[in-house]
Each structure stands twice: as C-alpha cells, then as structure tokens.
CSV table of C-alpha atoms in Angstrom, one decimal:
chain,number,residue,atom,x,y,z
A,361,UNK,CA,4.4,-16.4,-7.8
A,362,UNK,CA,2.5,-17.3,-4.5
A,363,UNK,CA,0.5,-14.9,-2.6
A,364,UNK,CA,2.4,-14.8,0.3
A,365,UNK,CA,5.4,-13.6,-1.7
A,366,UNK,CA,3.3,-10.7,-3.5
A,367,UNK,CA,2.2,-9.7,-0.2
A,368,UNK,CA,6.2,-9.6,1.2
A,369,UNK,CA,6.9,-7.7,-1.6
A,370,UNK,CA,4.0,-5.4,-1.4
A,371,UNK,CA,4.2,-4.8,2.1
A,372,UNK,CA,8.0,-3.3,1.8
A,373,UNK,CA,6.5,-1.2,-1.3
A,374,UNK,CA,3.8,0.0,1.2
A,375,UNK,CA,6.1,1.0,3.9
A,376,UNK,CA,8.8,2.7,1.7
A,377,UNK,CA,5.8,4.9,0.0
A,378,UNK,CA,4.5,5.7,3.3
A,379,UNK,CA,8.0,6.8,4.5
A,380,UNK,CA,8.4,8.7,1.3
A,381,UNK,CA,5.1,10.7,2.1
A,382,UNK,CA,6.3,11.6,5.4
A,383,UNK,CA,9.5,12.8,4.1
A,384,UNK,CA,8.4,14.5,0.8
A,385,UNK,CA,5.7,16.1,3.3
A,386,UNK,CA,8.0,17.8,5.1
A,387,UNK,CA,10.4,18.8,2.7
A,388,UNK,CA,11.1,21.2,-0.1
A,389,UNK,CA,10.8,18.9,-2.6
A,390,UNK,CA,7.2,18.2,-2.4
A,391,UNK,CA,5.9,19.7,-5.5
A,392,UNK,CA,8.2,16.9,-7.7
A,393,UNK,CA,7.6,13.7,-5.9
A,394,UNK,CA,4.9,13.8,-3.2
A,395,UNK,CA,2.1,13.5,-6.1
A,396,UNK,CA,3.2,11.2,-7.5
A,397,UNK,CA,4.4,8.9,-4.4
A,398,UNK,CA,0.4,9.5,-3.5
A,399,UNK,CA,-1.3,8.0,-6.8
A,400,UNK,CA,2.0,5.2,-6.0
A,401,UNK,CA,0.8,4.6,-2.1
A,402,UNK,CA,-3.2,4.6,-3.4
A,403,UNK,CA,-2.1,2.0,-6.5
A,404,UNK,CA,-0.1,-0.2,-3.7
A,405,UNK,CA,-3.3,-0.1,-1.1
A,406,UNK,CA,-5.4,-1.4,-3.5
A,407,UNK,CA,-3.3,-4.5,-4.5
A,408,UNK,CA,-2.7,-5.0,-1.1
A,409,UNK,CA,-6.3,-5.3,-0.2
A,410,UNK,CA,-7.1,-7.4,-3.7
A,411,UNK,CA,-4.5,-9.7,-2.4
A,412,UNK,CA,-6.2,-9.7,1.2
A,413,UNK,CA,-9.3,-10.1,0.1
A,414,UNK,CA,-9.7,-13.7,1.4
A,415,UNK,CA,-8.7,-12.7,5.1
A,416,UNK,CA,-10.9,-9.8,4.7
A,417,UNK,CA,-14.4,-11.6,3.6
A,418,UNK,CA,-13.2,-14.3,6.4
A,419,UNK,CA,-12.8,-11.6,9.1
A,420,UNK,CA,-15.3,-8.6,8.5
A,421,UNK,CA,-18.4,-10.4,6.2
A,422,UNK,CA,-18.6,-13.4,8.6
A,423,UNK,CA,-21.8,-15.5,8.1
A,424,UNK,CA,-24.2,-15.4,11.7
C-alpha cells in the first residue's frame, strides 16, 4: 500500500479521534472512552508524523 493512501486513511482516523475527544470531553461518558480515544489519537499522531517524515526533514531540517 502507497504512502499516500496510508496517509488518506490516517488522516480520517485523526479527525474522527479528535472529534471523539471533543465529544467524550464534554459528555457523561468520559470515564469509558475518552482514555482510551487519547492513547488512540497519540498512537495515530505518531504514524502520521513517521509517514511525514520526508516532508518534515525537507521543510523544518533544511540544509543552509
């Protein structure tokens, strides 16, 4: 599977966790899910920069 499909894929994972924070956040049933939507969300960040990490060394670690 190509890169730019695990980042499709990813991306949608990263928004519905972030939309699940907000909600879990907010609501009563915090306690159950919002833990473990958090370790989820940290998990998906971290692929998401390993499969970035070209752009990122291109962008930020430029050589002068």
């Amino acid at each position: 599977m190509s890169t730019a499909l695990w980042l499709k894929r990813i991306n949608v994972l990263l928004f519905v966790l972030v939309v699940l924070q907000a909600i879990t956040g907010l609501t009563g049933i915090f306690a159950v899910v919002h833990p473990v939507g958090g370790i989820l969300l940290v998990i998906a960040v971290a692929i998401h920069l390993y499969l970035n990490r070209a752009w990122i060394k291109a962008t930020y670690f430029k050589k002068k």
